[in-house]
Coordinates of C-alpha atoms in Angstrom, one line a residue:
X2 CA 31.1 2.4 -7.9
X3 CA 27.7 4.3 -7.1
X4 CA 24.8 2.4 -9.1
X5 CA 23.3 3.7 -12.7
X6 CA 19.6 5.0 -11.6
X7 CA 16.2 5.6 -13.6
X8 CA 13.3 7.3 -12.5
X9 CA 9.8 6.5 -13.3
X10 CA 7.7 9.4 -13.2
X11 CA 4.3 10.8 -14.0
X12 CA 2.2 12.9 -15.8
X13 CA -0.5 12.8 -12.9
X14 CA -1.0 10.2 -9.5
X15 CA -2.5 6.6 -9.9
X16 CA -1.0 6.6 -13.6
X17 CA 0.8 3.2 -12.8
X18 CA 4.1 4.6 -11.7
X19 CA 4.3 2.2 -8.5
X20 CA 3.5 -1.2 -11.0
X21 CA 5.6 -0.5 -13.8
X22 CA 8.3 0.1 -11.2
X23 CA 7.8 -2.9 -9.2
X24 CA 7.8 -4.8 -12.9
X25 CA 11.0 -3.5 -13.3
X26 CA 12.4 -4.4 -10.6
X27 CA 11.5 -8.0 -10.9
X28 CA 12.4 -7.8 -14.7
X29 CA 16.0 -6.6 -14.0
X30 CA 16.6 -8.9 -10.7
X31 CA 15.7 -12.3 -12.4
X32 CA 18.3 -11.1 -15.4
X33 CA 20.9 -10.7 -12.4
X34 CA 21.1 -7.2 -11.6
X35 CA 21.2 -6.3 -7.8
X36 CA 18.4 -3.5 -8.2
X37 CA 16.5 -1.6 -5.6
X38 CA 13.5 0.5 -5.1
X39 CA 13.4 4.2 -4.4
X40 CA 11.0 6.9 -3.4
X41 CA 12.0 9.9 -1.7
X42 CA 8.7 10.9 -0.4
X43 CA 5.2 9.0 -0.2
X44 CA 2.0 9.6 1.0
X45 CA 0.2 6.5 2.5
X46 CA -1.7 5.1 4.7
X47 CA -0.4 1.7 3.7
X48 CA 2.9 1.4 5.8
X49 CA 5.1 -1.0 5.7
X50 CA 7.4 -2.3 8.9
X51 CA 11.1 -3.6 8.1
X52 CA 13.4 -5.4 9.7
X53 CA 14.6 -3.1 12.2
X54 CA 11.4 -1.7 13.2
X55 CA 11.3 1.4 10.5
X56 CA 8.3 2.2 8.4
X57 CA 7.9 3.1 4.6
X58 CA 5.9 2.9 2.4
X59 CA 4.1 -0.1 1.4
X60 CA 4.4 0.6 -2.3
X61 CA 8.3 0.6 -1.6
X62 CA 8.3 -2.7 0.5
X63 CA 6.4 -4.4 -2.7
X64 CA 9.1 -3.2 -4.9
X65 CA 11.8 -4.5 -2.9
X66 CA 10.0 -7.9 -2.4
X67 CA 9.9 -7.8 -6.2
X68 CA 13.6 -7.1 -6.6
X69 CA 14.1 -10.0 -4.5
X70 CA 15.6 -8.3 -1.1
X71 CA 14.8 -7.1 2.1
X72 CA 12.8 -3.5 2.5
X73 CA 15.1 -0.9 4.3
X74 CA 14.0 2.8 5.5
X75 CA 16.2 4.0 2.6
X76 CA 13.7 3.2 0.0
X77 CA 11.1 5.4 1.1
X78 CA 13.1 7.7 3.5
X79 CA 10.0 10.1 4.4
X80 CA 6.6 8.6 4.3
X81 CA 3.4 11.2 5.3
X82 CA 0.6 9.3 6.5
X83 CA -2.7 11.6 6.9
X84 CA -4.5 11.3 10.4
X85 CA -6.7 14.4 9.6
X86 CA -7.5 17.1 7.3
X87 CA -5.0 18.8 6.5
X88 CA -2.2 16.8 9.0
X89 CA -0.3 14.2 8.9
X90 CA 2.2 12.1 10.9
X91 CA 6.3 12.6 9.1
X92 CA 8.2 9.6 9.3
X93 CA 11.8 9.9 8.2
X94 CA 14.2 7.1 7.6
X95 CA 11.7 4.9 9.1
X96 CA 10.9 6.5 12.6
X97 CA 8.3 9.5 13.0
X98 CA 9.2 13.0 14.1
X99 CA 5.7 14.6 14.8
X100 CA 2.6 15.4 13.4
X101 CA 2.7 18.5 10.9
X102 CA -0.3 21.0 8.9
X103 CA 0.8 20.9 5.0
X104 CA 1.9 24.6 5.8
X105 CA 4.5 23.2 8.4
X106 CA 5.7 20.5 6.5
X107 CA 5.9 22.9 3.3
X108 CA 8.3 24.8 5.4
X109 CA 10.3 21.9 6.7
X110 CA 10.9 20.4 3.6
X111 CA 14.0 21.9 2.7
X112 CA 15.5 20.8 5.7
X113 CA 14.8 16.9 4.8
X114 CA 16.8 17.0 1.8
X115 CA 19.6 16.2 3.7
X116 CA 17.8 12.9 4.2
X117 CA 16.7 12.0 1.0
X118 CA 20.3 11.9 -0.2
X119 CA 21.6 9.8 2.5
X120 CA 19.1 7.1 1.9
X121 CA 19.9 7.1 -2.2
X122 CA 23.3 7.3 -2.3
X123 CA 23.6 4.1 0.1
X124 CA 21.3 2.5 -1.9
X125 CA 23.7 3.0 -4.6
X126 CA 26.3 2.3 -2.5
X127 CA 24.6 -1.3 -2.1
X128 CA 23.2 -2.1 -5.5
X129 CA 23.8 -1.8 -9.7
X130 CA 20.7 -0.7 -10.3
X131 CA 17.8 2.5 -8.4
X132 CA 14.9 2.4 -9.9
X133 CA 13.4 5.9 -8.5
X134 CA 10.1 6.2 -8.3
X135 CA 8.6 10.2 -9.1
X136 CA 5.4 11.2 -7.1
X137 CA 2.1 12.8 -8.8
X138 CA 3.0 14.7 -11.7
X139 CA 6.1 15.7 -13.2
X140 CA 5.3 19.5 -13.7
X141 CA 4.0 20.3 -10.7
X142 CA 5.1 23.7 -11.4
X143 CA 3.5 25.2 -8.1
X144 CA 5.9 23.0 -6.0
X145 CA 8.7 22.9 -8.1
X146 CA 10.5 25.8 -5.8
X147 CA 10.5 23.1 -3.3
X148 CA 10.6 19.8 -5.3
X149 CA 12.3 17.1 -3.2
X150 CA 11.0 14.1 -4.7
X151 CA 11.0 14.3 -8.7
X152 CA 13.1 16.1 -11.2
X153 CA 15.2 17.4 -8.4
X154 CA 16.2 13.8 -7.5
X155 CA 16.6 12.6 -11.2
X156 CA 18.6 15.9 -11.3
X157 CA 20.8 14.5 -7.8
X158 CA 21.7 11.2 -9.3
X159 CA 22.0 12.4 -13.3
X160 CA 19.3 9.6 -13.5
X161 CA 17.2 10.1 -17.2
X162 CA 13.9 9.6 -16.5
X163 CA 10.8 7.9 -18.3
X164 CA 7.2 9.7 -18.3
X165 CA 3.9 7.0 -17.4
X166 CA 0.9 8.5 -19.0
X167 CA -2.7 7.1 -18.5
X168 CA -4.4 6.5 -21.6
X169 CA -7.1 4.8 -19.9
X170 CA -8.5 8.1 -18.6
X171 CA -8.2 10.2 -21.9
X172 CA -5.6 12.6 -22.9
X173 CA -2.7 11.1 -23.5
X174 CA -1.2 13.5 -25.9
X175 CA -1.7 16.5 -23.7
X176 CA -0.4 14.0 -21.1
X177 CA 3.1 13.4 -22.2
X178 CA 3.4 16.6 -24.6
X179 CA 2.1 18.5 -22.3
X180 CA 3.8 17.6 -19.5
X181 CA 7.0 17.6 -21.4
X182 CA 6.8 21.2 -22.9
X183 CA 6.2 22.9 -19.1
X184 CA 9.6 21.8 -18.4
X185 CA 13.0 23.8 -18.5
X186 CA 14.9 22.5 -21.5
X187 CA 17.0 20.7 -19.5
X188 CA 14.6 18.9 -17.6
X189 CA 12.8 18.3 -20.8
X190 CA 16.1 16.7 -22.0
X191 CA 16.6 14.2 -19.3
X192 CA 12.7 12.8 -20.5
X193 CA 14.2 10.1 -22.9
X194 CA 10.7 8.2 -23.2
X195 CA 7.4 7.8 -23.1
X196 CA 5.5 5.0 -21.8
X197 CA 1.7 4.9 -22.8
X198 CA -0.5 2.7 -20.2
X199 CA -3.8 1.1 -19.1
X200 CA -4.3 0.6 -23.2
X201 CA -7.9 -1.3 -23.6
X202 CA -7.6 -3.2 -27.1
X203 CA -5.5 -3.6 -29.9
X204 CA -2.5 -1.7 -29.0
X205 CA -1.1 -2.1 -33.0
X206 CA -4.3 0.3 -33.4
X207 CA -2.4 2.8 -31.7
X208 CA 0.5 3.2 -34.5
X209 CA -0.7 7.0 -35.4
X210 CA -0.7 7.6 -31.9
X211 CA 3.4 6.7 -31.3
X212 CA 4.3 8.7 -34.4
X213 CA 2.5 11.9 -33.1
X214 CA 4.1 11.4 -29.5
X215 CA 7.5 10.9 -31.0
X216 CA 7.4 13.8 -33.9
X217 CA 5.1 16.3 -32.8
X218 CA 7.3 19.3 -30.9
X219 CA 8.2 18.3 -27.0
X220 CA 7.8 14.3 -28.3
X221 CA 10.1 11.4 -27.3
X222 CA 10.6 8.2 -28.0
X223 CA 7.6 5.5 -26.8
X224 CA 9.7 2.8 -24.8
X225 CA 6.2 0.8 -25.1
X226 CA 2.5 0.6 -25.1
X227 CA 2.0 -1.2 -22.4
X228 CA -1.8 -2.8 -21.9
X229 CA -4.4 -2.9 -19.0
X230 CA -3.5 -5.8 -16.9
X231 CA -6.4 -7.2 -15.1
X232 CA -6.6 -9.2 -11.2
X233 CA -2.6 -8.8 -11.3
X234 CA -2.8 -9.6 -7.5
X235 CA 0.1 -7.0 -6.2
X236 CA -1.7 -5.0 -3.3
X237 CA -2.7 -1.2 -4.1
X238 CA -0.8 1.4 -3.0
X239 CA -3.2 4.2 -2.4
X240 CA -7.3 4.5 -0.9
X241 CA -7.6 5.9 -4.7
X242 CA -7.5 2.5 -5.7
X243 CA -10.0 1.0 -3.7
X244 CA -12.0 -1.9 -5.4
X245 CA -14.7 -4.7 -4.7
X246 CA -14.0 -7.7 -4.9
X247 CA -13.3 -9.8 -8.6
X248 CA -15.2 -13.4 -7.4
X249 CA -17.3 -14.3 -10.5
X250 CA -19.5 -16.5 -8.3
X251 CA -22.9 -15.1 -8.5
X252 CA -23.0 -17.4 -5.0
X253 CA -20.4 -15.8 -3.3
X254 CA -20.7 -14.7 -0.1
X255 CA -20.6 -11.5 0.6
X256 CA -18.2 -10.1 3.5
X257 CA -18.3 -5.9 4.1
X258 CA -14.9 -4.0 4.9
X259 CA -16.4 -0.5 6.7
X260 CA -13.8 2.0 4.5
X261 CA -13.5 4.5 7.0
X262 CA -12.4 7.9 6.4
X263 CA -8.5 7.4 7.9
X264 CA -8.6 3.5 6.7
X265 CA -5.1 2.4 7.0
X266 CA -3.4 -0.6 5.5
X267 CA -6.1 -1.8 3.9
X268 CA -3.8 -4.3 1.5
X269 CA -5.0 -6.1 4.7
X270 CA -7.9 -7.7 3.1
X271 CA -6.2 -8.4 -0.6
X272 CA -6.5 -12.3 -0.2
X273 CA -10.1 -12.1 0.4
X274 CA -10.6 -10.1 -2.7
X275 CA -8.9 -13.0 -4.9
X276 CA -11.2 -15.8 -2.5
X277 CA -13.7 -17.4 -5.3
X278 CA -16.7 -18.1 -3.1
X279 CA -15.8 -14.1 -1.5
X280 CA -17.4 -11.0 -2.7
X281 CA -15.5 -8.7 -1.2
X282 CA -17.6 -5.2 -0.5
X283 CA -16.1 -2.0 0.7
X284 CA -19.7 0.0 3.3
X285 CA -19.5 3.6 3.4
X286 CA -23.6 3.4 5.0
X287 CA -25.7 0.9 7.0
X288 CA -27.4 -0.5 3.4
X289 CA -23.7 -1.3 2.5
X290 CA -23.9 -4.5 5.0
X291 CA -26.9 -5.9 4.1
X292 CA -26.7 -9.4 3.6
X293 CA -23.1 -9.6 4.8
X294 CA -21.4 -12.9 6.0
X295 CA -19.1 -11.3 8.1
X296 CA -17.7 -7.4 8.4
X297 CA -14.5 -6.4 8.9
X298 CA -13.4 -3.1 10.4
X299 CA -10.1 -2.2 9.4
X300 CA -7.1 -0.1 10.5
X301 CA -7.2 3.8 11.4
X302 CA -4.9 6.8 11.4
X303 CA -7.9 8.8 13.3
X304 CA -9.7 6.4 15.6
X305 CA -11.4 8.6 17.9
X306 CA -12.5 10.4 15.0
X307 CA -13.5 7.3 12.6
X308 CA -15.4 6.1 15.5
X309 CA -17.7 9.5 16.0
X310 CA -18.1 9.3 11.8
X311 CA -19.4 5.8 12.3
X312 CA -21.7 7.3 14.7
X313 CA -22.5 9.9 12.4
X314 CA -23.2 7.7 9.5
X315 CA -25.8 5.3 11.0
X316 CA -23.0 2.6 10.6
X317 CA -22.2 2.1 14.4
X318 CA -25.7 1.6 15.5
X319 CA -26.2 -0.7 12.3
X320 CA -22.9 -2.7 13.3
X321 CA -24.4 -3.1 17.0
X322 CA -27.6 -4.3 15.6
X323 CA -26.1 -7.0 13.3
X324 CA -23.5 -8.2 15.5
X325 CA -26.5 -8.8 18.1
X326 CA -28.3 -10.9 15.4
X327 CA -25.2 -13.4 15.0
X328 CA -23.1 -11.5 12.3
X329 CA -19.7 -11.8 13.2
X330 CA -17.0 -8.2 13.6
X331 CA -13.5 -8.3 12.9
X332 CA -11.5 -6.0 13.6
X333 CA -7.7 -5.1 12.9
X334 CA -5.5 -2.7 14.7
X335 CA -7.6 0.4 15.0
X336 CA -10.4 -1.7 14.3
X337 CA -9.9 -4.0 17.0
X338 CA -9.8 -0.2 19.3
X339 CA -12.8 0.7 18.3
X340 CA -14.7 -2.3 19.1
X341 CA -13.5 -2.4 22.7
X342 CA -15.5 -0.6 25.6
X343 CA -13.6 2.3 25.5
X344 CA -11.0 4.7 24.1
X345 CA -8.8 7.3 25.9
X346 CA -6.2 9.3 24.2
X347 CA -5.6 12.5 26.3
X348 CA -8.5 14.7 27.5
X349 CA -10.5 13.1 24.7
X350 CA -12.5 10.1 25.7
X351 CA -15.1 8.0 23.6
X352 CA -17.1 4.8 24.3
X353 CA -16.6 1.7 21.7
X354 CA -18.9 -0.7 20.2
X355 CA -18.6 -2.6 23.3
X356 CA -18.3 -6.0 21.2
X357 CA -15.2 -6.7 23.2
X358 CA -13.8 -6.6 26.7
X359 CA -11.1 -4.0 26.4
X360 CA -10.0 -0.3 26.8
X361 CA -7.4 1.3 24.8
X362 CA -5.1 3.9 26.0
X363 CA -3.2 5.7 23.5
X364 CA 0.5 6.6 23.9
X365 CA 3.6 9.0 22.2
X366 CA 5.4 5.7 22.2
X367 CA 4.3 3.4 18.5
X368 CA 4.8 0.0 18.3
X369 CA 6.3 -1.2 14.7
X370 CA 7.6 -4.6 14.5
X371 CA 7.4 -7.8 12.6
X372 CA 5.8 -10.5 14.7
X373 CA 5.2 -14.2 14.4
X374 CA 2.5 -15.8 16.9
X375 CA 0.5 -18.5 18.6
X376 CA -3.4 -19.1 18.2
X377 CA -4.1 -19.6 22.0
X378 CA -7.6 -18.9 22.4
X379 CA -9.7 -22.0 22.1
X380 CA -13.1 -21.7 21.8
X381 CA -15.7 -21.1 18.9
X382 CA -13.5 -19.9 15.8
X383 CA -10.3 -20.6 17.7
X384 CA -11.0 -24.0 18.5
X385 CA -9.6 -25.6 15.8
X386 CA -6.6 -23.3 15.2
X387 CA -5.4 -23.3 19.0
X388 CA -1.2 -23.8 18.4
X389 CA -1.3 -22.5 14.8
X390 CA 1.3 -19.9 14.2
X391 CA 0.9 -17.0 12.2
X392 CA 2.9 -14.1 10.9
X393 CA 2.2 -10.6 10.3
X394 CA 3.1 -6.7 11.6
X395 CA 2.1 -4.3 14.3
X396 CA 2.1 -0.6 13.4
X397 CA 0.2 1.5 16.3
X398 CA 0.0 3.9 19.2
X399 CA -2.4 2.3 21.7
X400 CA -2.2 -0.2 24.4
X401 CA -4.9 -2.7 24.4
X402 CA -5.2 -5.0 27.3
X403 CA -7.2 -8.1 26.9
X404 CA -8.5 -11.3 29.6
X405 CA -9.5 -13.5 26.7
X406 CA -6.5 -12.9 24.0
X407 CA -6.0 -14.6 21.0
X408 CA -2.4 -15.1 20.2
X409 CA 0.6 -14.9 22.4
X410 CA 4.5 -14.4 21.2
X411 CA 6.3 -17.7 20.2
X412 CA 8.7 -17.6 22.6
X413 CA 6.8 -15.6 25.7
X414 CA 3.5 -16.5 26.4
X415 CA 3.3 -13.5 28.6
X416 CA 2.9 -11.1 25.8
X417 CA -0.4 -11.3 24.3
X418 CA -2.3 -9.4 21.4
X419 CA -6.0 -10.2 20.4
X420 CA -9.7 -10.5 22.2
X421 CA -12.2 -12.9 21.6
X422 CA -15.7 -11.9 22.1
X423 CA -18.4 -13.9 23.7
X424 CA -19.9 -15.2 20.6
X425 CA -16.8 -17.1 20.0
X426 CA -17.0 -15.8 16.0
X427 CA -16.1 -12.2 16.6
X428 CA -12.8 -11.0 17.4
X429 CA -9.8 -7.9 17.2
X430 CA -6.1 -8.1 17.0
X431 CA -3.2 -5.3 16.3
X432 CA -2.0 -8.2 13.8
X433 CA -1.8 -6.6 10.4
X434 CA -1.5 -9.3 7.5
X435 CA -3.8 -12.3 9.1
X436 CA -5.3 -13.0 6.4
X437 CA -2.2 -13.4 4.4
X438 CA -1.7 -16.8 6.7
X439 CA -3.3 -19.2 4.3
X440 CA -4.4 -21.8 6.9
X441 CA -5.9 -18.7 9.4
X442 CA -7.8 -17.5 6.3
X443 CA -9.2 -20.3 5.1
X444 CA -10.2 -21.8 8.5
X445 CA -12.2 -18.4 8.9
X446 CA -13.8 -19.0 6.0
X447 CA -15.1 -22.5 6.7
X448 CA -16.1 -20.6 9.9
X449 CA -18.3 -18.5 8.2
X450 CA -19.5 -20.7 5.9
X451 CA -17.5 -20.3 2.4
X452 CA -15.7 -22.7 1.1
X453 CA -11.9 -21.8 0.9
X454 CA -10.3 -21.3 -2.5
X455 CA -7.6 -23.8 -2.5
X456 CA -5.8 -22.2 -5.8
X457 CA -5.4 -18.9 -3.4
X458 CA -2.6 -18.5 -2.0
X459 CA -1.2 -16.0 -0.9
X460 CA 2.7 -16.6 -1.8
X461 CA 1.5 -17.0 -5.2
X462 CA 2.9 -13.3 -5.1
X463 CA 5.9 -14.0 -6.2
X464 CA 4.0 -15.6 -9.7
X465 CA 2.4 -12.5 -10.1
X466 CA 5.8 -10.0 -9.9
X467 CA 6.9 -12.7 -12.7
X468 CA 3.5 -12.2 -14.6
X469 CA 4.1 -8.5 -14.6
X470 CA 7.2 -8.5 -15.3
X471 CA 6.4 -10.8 -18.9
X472 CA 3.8 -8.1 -19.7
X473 CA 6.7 -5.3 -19.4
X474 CA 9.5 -7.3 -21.3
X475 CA 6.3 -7.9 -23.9
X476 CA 5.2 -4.5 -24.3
X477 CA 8.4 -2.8 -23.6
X478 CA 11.3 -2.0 -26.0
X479 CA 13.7 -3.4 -23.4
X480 CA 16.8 -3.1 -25.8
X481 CA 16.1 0.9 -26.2
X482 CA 15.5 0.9 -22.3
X483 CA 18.8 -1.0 -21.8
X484 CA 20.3 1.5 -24.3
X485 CA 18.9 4.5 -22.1
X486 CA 20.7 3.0 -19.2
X487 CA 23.6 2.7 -20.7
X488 CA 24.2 5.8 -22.1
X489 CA 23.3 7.4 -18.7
X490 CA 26.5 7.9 -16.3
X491 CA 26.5 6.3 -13.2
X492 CA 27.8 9.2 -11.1

């Protein structure tokens, strides 16, 4: 029997869709449903690698860690990651198929349907419970000719759908109302509630407010108000949702991320944001790493040109300058390119920050995997760490090779990843998720000075799904949402 299924949808992006369904999906597996995530199409420079190589969303990977399973390509079966204006890279089902302009992939579209239905109806096949995640807004009505991720899914698998508004950023009755009323009447009729989020305050104050939404013409019922939920710890989806650090140590230590135009993955650095001696900065110009412990350049879809804007900016020449006055440079996956001698990927050719000993060539052929290594540089940093294993994920197109590597494969020392730089402190590596390994981390740290938090850590993950998922079964009416459910068909 083919699973019951609710979407989560929209009135606009970054309204909370991804949280509340992760929420859910914790809520629902720790009362002993088999549930899974779903989104048909995503948008993200935050990938995620599964088991069998395939990328998705990272958004999607999350949910499914908070349903308790394993991420699959069918969760997130096409994922569009942007590598310049108006591109972007098409993965479906986990593997990419080129690079498309919006126009092309408006055209194409049609054809992935095909895809998008393969991926949900095994999920069903496999589980009791999709939770399906909409994108942007509901009534899109521009795009709707060529929907393949909202009410046309809800539509596929006669899933009744629930409508996230923002109240945090005003408007919350032409929000839901509004939203509601541009739709046909049947798709206004598969809305059975509202949700009202981000709420600052008293949300008893907001009584009036549920009566209007749930009388006025094109209302619904409110399934919840459900309030802002501050340092919940589960990594942000989107570069919308960048954010400093939250250490309330006015001694912290500050430590720069460079948020490059094409930054990629940068969940990367989440455990350094919830560090209590860390202030976590994000630099956009050469005043942004004053004063910086350490700075961290991150991952890329657009290296060759993320490297010519840090030219541009002033931040290159200001990176060269600080790393030659003892301030050590990180730098992960396309990070790690840049500060290497040299780049080449086809006719195009630039020089690096020269910080490390290597060229990178790029290739057609990516590399996604899950990977667990040895430290096996040992000196400066490494020193102490030499035989420590750590875990993490490779997602990238060049080939980097390195004479003074960092880590090698567990069981073949002959594949490498990593350089070491002469100062011993600085140091690249395709390893995405480093600073997830607890012991690595904090050893860094100590490295640079700042004492390690020992209440961080970074499995303490799983305590914050549960903490969501209490602040959803407090703020939501979970017998009218088990009633919705249930009076839904599971096809």
């Amino acid at each position: 029997m083919s699973a019951k299924t609710l979407m989560i949808a929209g009135t606009m992006s970054s309204v909370g869709k991804s949280l509340i369904t992760a929420g859910l999906c914790r809520l629902f597996a720790r009362n002993g449903v088999s549930v899974a995530p779903f989104k048909a199409q995503n948008m993200s420079n935050n990938a995620a690698v599964c088991a069998d190589g395939g990328e998705i969303g990272r958004a999607q990977a999350i949910q499914a860690q908070a349903a308790r399973i394993l991420p699959t390509v069918d969760m997130n079966p096409i994922l569009m990651k942007p590598e310049a204006d108006y591109k972007s890279q098409i993965i479906v089902q986990g593997a990419p198929i080129g690079t498309f302009s919006g126009r092309d992939y408006y055209r194409m579209r049609e054809s992935l349907w095909g895809n998008v239905t393969e991926s949900l109806d095994r999920l069903r096949e496999a589980h009791e419970l999709v939770l399906i995640e909409g994108a942007g807004s509901i009534a899109e009505l521009n795009l709707a000719g060529n929907d393949i991720v909202n009410l046309r899914v809800a539509r596929y698998a006669n899933a009744p759908v629930l409508l996230v508004g923002d109240i945090d950023r005003g408007g919350i009755f032409a929000q839901l109302l509004g939203s509601r009323s541009l739709l046909d009447p049947g798709d206004q009729a598969r809305i059975r509630g509202f949700i009202v989020n981000k709420f600052r305050g008293d949300s008893a104050l907001f009584a009036d407010g549920v009566r209007i939404l749930e009388t006025r013409p094109h209302g619904a019922p409110v399934v919840g108000v459900v309030p802002w939920l501050k340092r919940h710890r589960i990594p942000d989806e989107d570069a919308a949702a960048f954010s400093d650090g939250v250490s309330p140590d006015p001694n912290a230590a500050k430590i720069a991320v460079v948020q490059l135009p094409h930054i990629s993955n940068f969940d990367d650095f989440d455990p350094l944001k919830y560090e209590k001696f860390v202030d976590l900065r994000y630099a956009k110009k050469p005043a942004d790493l004053t004063q910086s412990r350490a700075i961290i350049l991150p991952g890329t879809k657009n290296t060759i040109g993320d490297l010519r804007w840090l030219r541009k900016s002033g931040l290159f020449d200001e990176i060269r300058k600080r790393y030659e006055n003892g301030t050590p440079v990180v730098g992960i996956c396309g990070g790690y390119q840049v500060m290497g001698t040299r780049i080449n990927e086809g006719a195009e050719s630039e020089s690096g920050l020269s910080i490390l000993p290597i060229e990178t060539q790029f290739s057609e052929t990516k590399t996604t995997c899950q990977v667990t290594r040895r430290v096996v540089a040992d000196r400066g940093l490494f020193a102490a760490l030499n035989g420590e294993i750590v875990s993490g994920y490779e997602i990238h197109h060049g080939r980097t090779a390195s004479t003074a590597p960092l880590f090698s494969a567990v069981d073949d020392a002959s594949e490498t990843d990593g350089s070491l730089a002469p100062d011993g402190k600085s140091f690249g590596t395709y390893l995405h998720g480093l600073f997830f390994n607890d012991s690595f981390r904090r050893s860094w740290l100590k490295s640079l000075g700042i004492a390690p938090d020992p209440e961080n850590d970074a499995a303490k993950i799983s305590d914050a799904f549960n903490a969501l998922a209490d602040h959803l079964e407090k703020n939501l009416n979970i017998s009218q949402l088990k009633r919705i459910l249930n009076e839904s068909e599971a096809g």
